[in-house]
Amino acid sequence: MEHLNRKHRFLIGMKDALPIVLGYLPIGLTLGVAAGKVGFLFRDMFAMSAIVFAGSAQFIGVDMLGQGIAAATIITTTFFVNFRHFMMSSAYAPYLHGKKLWALALVSFGITDESFAVGITKAKAGEETFGIAYLLGLEFTAWFAWLSATSLGVLVGGLIPNYQQFGLDFALAGMFIGLIAIMAKTKVHLAVCLASGALSLALYMIGMTNFNVIIAAIVVSVAAVGVGYAVQR
Amino acid sequence: MPSSANLLTIFIGMFAVTYLPRVLPLTILSRMKLPKFVIDVLEYIPIAILGALLVPTLLLVDGRIDISLDNYLLLAAVLTGIISVFTKKIFVIVLSGIAIMALLVNLF
């Protein structure tokens, strides 16, 4: 089999980003419209999406800016909202062992829920395609789509069609389901997924809206490993 | 609403606190030999994260749990989940799901 060069891997990364692009369209437009309503200009939205690149934090940030909340508060909130990405960054580590620092620094920028979901699935599939070039293709495409959708939202304001009728609301959820199906190699994986989901939901319901994902994922994963060790004795 | 210049300063601050958790673990841990326990846990972390992200998204509508046929997202997800048993092609799964969602929204 022909060894894939960097350009090929980059292009495959871009291709794998398509479901993310589809999912980002409705969400990005919505954010842009909301931002426009509180006074964002096109260049403000463009800058925010290009520099921060974090959906949920941007939604909250736009809302807070509209309310005149202090910058320090907004930045602190952003930290907590995005903190879960440290877990995703850690999960990539074994698969990017020994890569150049500047390359790691570059691909780290684009770690979001969606790009991580696609990227880590690719890494775990053990295909040679995964690597820096792949991640750059994946993340650049997602970033560009996000930046375009949000900026466009500010421009078109209330003129957006009712996109729900096209079912695009489901794009990201569908992508996540597909990736889970690919990654669920054993019943244990599936059990971990469901248990983590349940715990995450429960934690969210009792008010842990920022840490539910982190705590659920770590607790359930550690428990699964612990049980595995115990069973092996 | 702050000026564009002030907004830019705020965005840079948001970037800094967002980027550090994204870059530090990867750059530091990828240069270390990780203990077996950590590697074993990291085997499950990705699918655990996906579950932790997905379940609240599907079940929560306006902050309350909605497990009913009115929750189209959940319904489409269940149907899509069934489809994913038969095919692992992301495009098929995503597009089927979008089509199902569009049908649900437009017909009911």
Coordinates of C-alpha atoms in Angstrom, one line a residue:
Chain A
M1 CA 0.0 0.0 0.0
E2 CA 1.3 3.4 -1.0
H3 CA 2.6 5.4 1.9
L4 CA 0.5 8.5 2.3
N5 CA 2.4 11.7 2.3
R6 CA 1.6 14.7 4.4
K7 CA -0.6 16.4 1.8
H8 CA -2.7 13.3 1.6
R9 CA -3.1 13.1 5.3
F10 CA -3.9 16.8 5.5
L11 CA -6.7 16.3 2.9
I12 CA -8.1 13.3 4.6
G13 CA -8.2 15.4 7.8
M14 CA -10.2 18.0 5.9
K15 CA -12.6 15.4 4.6
D16 CA -13.2 14.0 8.0
A17 CA -14.1 17.5 9.2
L18 CA -17.1 17.7 6.9
P19 CA -19.6 16.4 9.5
I20 CA -18.2 19.1 11.9
V21 CA -18.7 21.7 9.3
L22 CA -22.3 20.7 8.8
G23 CA -22.8 20.8 12.5
Y24 CA -21.1 24.1 13.0
L25 CA -23.3 25.9 10.4
P26 CA -26.5 26.2 12.4
I27 CA -24.7 26.7 15.7
G28 CA -22.3 29.3 14.3
L29 CA -25.1 31.2 12.6
T30 CA -27.1 31.2 15.8
L31 CA -24.1 32.6 17.8
G32 CA -23.5 35.2 15.1
V33 CA -27.1 36.4 15.2
A34 CA -27.0 36.6 19.0
A35 CA -23.7 38.4 19.0
G36 CA -25.0 40.9 16.4
K37 CA -28.0 41.6 18.7
V38 CA -25.8 42.7 21.6
G39 CA -23.7 44.9 19.4
F40 CA -20.9 42.8 17.9
L41 CA -19.6 43.9 14.6
F42 CA -18.4 41.5 11.9
R43 CA -14.8 42.1 12.8
D44 CA -15.5 41.4 16.5
M45 CA -17.1 38.1 15.8
F46 CA -14.4 37.2 13.3
A47 CA -11.7 38.0 15.9
M48 CA -13.4 36.1 18.7
S49 CA -14.0 32.9 16.7
A50 CA -10.5 33.0 15.1
I51 CA -8.7 33.6 18.4
V52 CA -10.8 31.8 21.0
F53 CA -12.3 29.0 18.9
A54 CA -14.5 27.6 21.6
G55 CA -18.3 27.3 21.0
S56 CA -19.8 27.1 24.4
A57 CA -17.4 29.6 25.9
Q58 CA -18.2 32.0 23.1
F59 CA -21.9 31.7 23.6
I60 CA -21.5 32.5 27.3
G61 CA -19.0 35.2 26.6
V62 CA -21.3 37.0 24.1
D63 CA -24.1 36.8 26.6
M64 CA -21.9 38.2 29.4
L65 CA -20.6 41.0 27.2
G66 CA -24.2 41.9 26.3
Q67 CA -24.8 42.2 30.1
G68 CA -21.8 44.4 30.6
I69 CA -20.1 41.9 32.9
A70 CA -16.5 42.6 33.8
A71 CA -13.7 41.2 31.6
A72 CA -12.0 39.4 34.5
T73 CA -15.2 37.5 35.2
I74 CA -15.7 36.6 31.5
I75 CA -12.2 35.3 31.3
T76 CA -12.4 33.3 34.5
T77 CA -15.6 31.7 33.3
T78 CA -14.1 30.9 30.0
F79 CA -11.3 29.1 31.8
F80 CA -13.7 26.8 33.7
V81 CA -16.0 26.2 30.7
N82 CA -13.1 25.1 28.5
F83 CA -11.1 23.3 31.2
R84 CA -12.3 19.9 30.1
H85 CA -10.1 20.2 27.0
F86 CA -7.1 19.3 29.2
M87 CA -8.4 15.8 29.3
M88 CA -8.6 15.6 25.6
S89 CA -5.1 17.0 25.2
S90 CA -3.9 14.3 27.6
A91 CA -5.7 11.6 25.6
Y92 CA -3.8 12.6 22.5
A93 CA -0.4 12.4 24.2
P94 CA 0.3 8.7 23.6
Y95 CA -0.4 9.0 19.9
L96 CA 1.8 12.0 19.3
H97 CA 4.8 10.9 21.2
G98 CA 8.0 12.5 20.1
K99 CA 6.5 15.0 17.7
K100 CA 8.1 18.4 17.4
L101 CA 7.1 21.0 19.9
W102 CA 5.9 23.7 17.5
A103 CA 3.7 21.1 15.7
L104 CA 2.2 20.0 19.0
A105 CA 1.7 23.7 20.0
L106 CA -0.1 24.2 16.7
V107 CA -2.5 21.3 16.8
S108 CA -3.3 21.9 20.4
F109 CA -4.9 25.2 19.5
G110 CA -7.7 23.4 17.6
I111 CA -8.6 20.9 20.3
T112 CA -12.4 21.2 20.6
D113 CA -15.0 18.6 21.5
E114 CA -15.7 17.9 17.9
S115 CA -12.2 17.8 16.5
F116 CA -11.1 15.7 19.4
A117 CA -13.9 13.2 18.9
V118 CA -12.9 12.8 15.2
G119 CA -9.2 12.9 15.8
I120 CA -9.0 10.5 18.7
T121 CA -11.2 8.0 16.8
K122 CA -8.7 8.2 14.0
A123 CA -5.8 7.7 16.3
K124 CA -7.3 4.7 18.0
A125 CA -8.1 3.1 14.7
G126 CA -4.4 2.6 14.4
E127 CA -4.3 3.9 10.9
E128 CA -1.1 5.5 9.6
T129 CA -3.2 8.5 8.6
F130 CA -3.3 10.0 12.0
G131 CA -0.6 12.5 12.9
I132 CA 0.2 16.2 12.8
A133 CA -0.8 16.7 9.1
Y134 CA -4.1 14.9 9.6
L135 CA -4.9 17.0 12.7
L136 CA -4.0 20.2 10.9
G137 CA -6.3 19.4 8.0
L138 CA -9.1 18.4 10.4
E139 CA -8.8 21.4 12.8
F140 CA -8.1 24.0 10.2
T141 CA -11.3 23.1 8.3
A142 CA -13.3 23.1 11.5
W143 CA -11.9 26.4 12.6
F144 CA -12.5 28.0 9.2
A145 CA -16.1 26.7 9.1
W146 CA -16.7 28.1 12.6
L147 CA -15.2 31.4 11.9
S148 CA -17.2 31.7 8.7
A149 CA -20.5 30.6 10.1
T150 CA -20.3 32.9 13.1
S151 CA -19.2 35.9 11.2
L152 CA -21.9 35.3 8.6
G153 CA -24.4 35.2 11.4
V154 CA -23.6 38.7 12.4
L155 CA -24.0 39.9 8.8
V156 CA -27.3 38.3 8.0
G157 CA -28.9 38.9 11.4
G158 CA -32.5 38.0 11.4
L159 CA -32.6 36.9 7.8
I160 CA -31.6 33.3 8.6
P161 CA -34.0 30.7 7.4
N162 CA -35.4 28.2 9.8
Y163 CA -32.6 25.7 9.5
Q164 CA -34.3 23.3 11.9
Q165 CA -36.4 22.1 9.1
F166 CA -33.3 20.7 7.4
G167 CA -32.5 18.5 10.4
L168 CA -29.0 20.1 10.8
D169 CA -29.5 20.3 14.6
F170 CA -28.7 16.7 14.6
A171 CA -25.4 16.8 12.7
L172 CA -23.1 16.9 15.7
A173 CA -25.0 14.4 17.7
G174 CA -25.1 12.1 14.7
M175 CA -21.3 12.4 14.3
F176 CA -20.8 11.6 18.0
I177 CA -23.0 8.5 17.7
G178 CA -21.0 7.3 14.7
L179 CA -17.7 7.9 16.4
I180 CA -18.9 6.1 19.6
A181 CA -19.9 3.2 17.4
I182 CA -16.5 3.0 15.9
M183 CA -14.7 3.3 19.2
A184 CA -16.9 0.8 21.1
K185 CA -14.7 -2.2 20.5
T186 CA -15.8 -4.1 23.5
K187 CA -18.8 -4.3 25.8
V188 CA -16.6 -2.6 28.4
H189 CA -16.1 0.4 26.2
L190 CA -19.9 0.7 25.6
A191 CA -20.6 0.3 29.3
V192 CA -18.0 3.0 30.1
C193 CA -19.7 5.3 27.5
L194 CA -23.1 4.9 28.9
A195 CA -22.1 5.1 32.6
S196 CA -20.1 8.2 31.9
G197 CA -23.1 9.7 30.1
A198 CA -25.4 8.9 33.0
L199 CA -23.0 10.3 35.6
S200 CA -22.4 13.4 33.5
L201 CA -26.1 14.0 33.2
A202 CA -26.6 13.5 37.0
L203 CA -23.7 15.9 37.8
Y204 CA -25.1 18.5 35.4
M205 CA -28.5 18.2 37.1
I206 CA -27.1 18.9 40.5
G207 CA -25.5 22.1 39.2
M208 CA -22.0 21.0 38.0
T209 CA -22.4 22.4 34.6
N210 CA -18.6 22.9 33.9
F211 CA -17.1 19.9 35.5
N212 CA -19.7 17.2 34.8
V213 CA -17.9 15.9 31.7
I214 CA -14.4 15.8 33.3
I215 CA -15.5 14.2 36.5
A216 CA -17.8 11.6 34.8
A217 CA -15.2 10.6 32.3
I218 CA -12.3 10.3 34.8
V219 CA -14.3 8.5 37.5
V220 CA -15.8 6.0 35.1
S221 CA -12.6 5.3 33.3
V222 CA -10.6 4.8 36.5
A223 CA -13.4 2.6 37.8
A224 CA -13.3 0.5 34.6
V225 CA -9.5 0.1 34.9
G226 CA -9.7 -0.7 38.6
V227 CA -12.3 -3.4 38.0
G228 CA -10.2 -4.8 35.2
Y229 CA -7.2 -5.1 37.5
A230 CA -9.3 -6.7 40.3
V231 CA -10.8 -9.2 37.9
Q232 CA -7.4 -10.2 36.6
R233 CA -6.1 -11.2 40.0
Chain B
M1 CA -20.6 46.8 24.6
P2 CA -16.9 47.5 24.7
S3 CA -15.1 48.9 21.6
S4 CA -13.6 46.5 19.1
A5 CA -10.1 47.2 20.5
N6 CA -11.3 46.4 24.1
L7 CA -13.1 43.3 22.9
L8 CA -9.9 42.2 21.2
T9 CA -8.1 42.4 24.6
I10 CA -10.8 40.4 26.2
F11 CA -10.6 37.8 23.4
I12 CA -6.8 37.5 23.9
G13 CA -7.4 36.8 27.6
M14 CA -10.0 34.2 26.7
F15 CA -7.6 32.7 24.3
A16 CA -4.9 32.4 26.9
V17 CA -7.0 30.6 29.5
T18 CA -8.4 28.4 26.7
Y19 CA -5.1 27.5 25.1
L20 CA -3.1 26.6 28.2
P21 CA -5.3 23.5 29.1
R22 CA -5.2 22.5 25.4
V23 CA -1.4 22.7 24.9
L24 CA 0.2 21.9 28.3
P25 CA -0.9 18.3 28.7
L26 CA -0.1 17.3 25.2
T27 CA 3.3 18.9 25.0
I28 CA 4.3 17.7 28.5
L29 CA 2.8 14.2 28.5
S30 CA 3.8 13.2 25.0
R31 CA 7.4 13.6 26.1
M32 CA 7.0 11.4 29.2
K33 CA 6.9 7.7 29.6
L34 CA 3.5 7.3 31.1
P35 CA 2.8 4.8 33.8
K36 CA 0.7 1.7 32.8
F37 CA -2.2 2.8 34.9
V38 CA -2.4 6.2 33.1
I39 CA -2.2 4.6 29.7
D40 CA -4.9 2.1 30.7
V41 CA -7.2 4.9 31.9
L42 CA -6.5 6.9 28.7
E43 CA -7.8 4.0 26.7
Y44 CA -11.3 4.6 28.1
I45 CA -11.2 8.4 28.5
P46 CA -12.1 9.2 24.8
I47 CA -15.3 7.1 24.7
A48 CA -16.2 8.3 28.2
I49 CA -15.8 11.9 27.1
L50 CA -18.1 11.3 24.1
G51 CA -20.7 9.7 26.3
A52 CA -20.4 12.5 28.9
L53 CA -20.9 15.1 26.2
L54 CA -23.6 13.3 24.2
V55 CA -26.1 12.1 26.9
P56 CA -26.9 15.5 28.5
T57 CA -27.2 17.0 25.0
L58 CA -29.8 14.4 24.0
L59 CA -31.7 14.2 27.2
L60 CA -31.8 17.8 28.4
V61 CA -34.3 20.2 26.9
D62 CA -34.3 23.6 28.5
G63 CA -32.6 22.2 31.6
R64 CA -35.0 19.4 32.2
I65 CA -34.8 15.8 31.3
D66 CA -37.1 14.9 28.4
I67 CA -37.4 11.3 27.6
S68 CA -40.5 11.4 25.4
L69 CA -41.4 11.1 21.7
D70 CA -41.4 14.9 21.6
N71 CA -37.7 15.0 22.0
Y72 CA -36.8 14.7 18.4
L73 CA -33.1 14.9 19.0
L74 CA -33.3 11.8 21.3
L75 CA -35.6 9.9 18.9
A76 CA -33.3 10.6 16.0
A77 CA -30.4 9.6 18.1
V78 CA -31.9 6.2 19.0
L79 CA -32.8 5.5 15.4
T80 CA -29.3 6.6 14.3
G81 CA -27.8 4.4 17.0
I82 CA -29.6 1.4 15.5
I83 CA -28.2 2.3 12.1
S84 CA -24.7 2.5 13.5
V85 CA -24.9 -1.1 14.4
F86 CA -25.1 -2.0 10.7
T87 CA -22.6 0.5 9.3
K88 CA -19.6 2.4 10.7
K89 CA -19.4 4.9 7.8
I90 CA -19.7 8.3 9.4
F91 CA -21.2 10.0 6.4
V92 CA -24.0 7.4 6.2
I93 CA -24.7 7.7 9.9
V94 CA -24.7 11.5 10.0
L95 CA -26.7 12.0 6.8
S96 CA -29.3 9.4 7.8
G97 CA -29.6 11.1 11.2
I98 CA -30.1 14.5 9.6
A99 CA -32.7 13.1 7.2
I100 CA -34.5 11.4 10.1
M101 CA -34.4 14.7 12.1
A102 CA -35.7 16.7 9.1
L103 CA -38.5 14.2 8.7
L104 CA -39.5 14.4 12.3
V105 CA -39.4 18.2 12.4
N106 CA -41.4 18.6 9.2
L107 CA -43.9 15.8 9.7
F108 CA -44.8 16.1 13.4

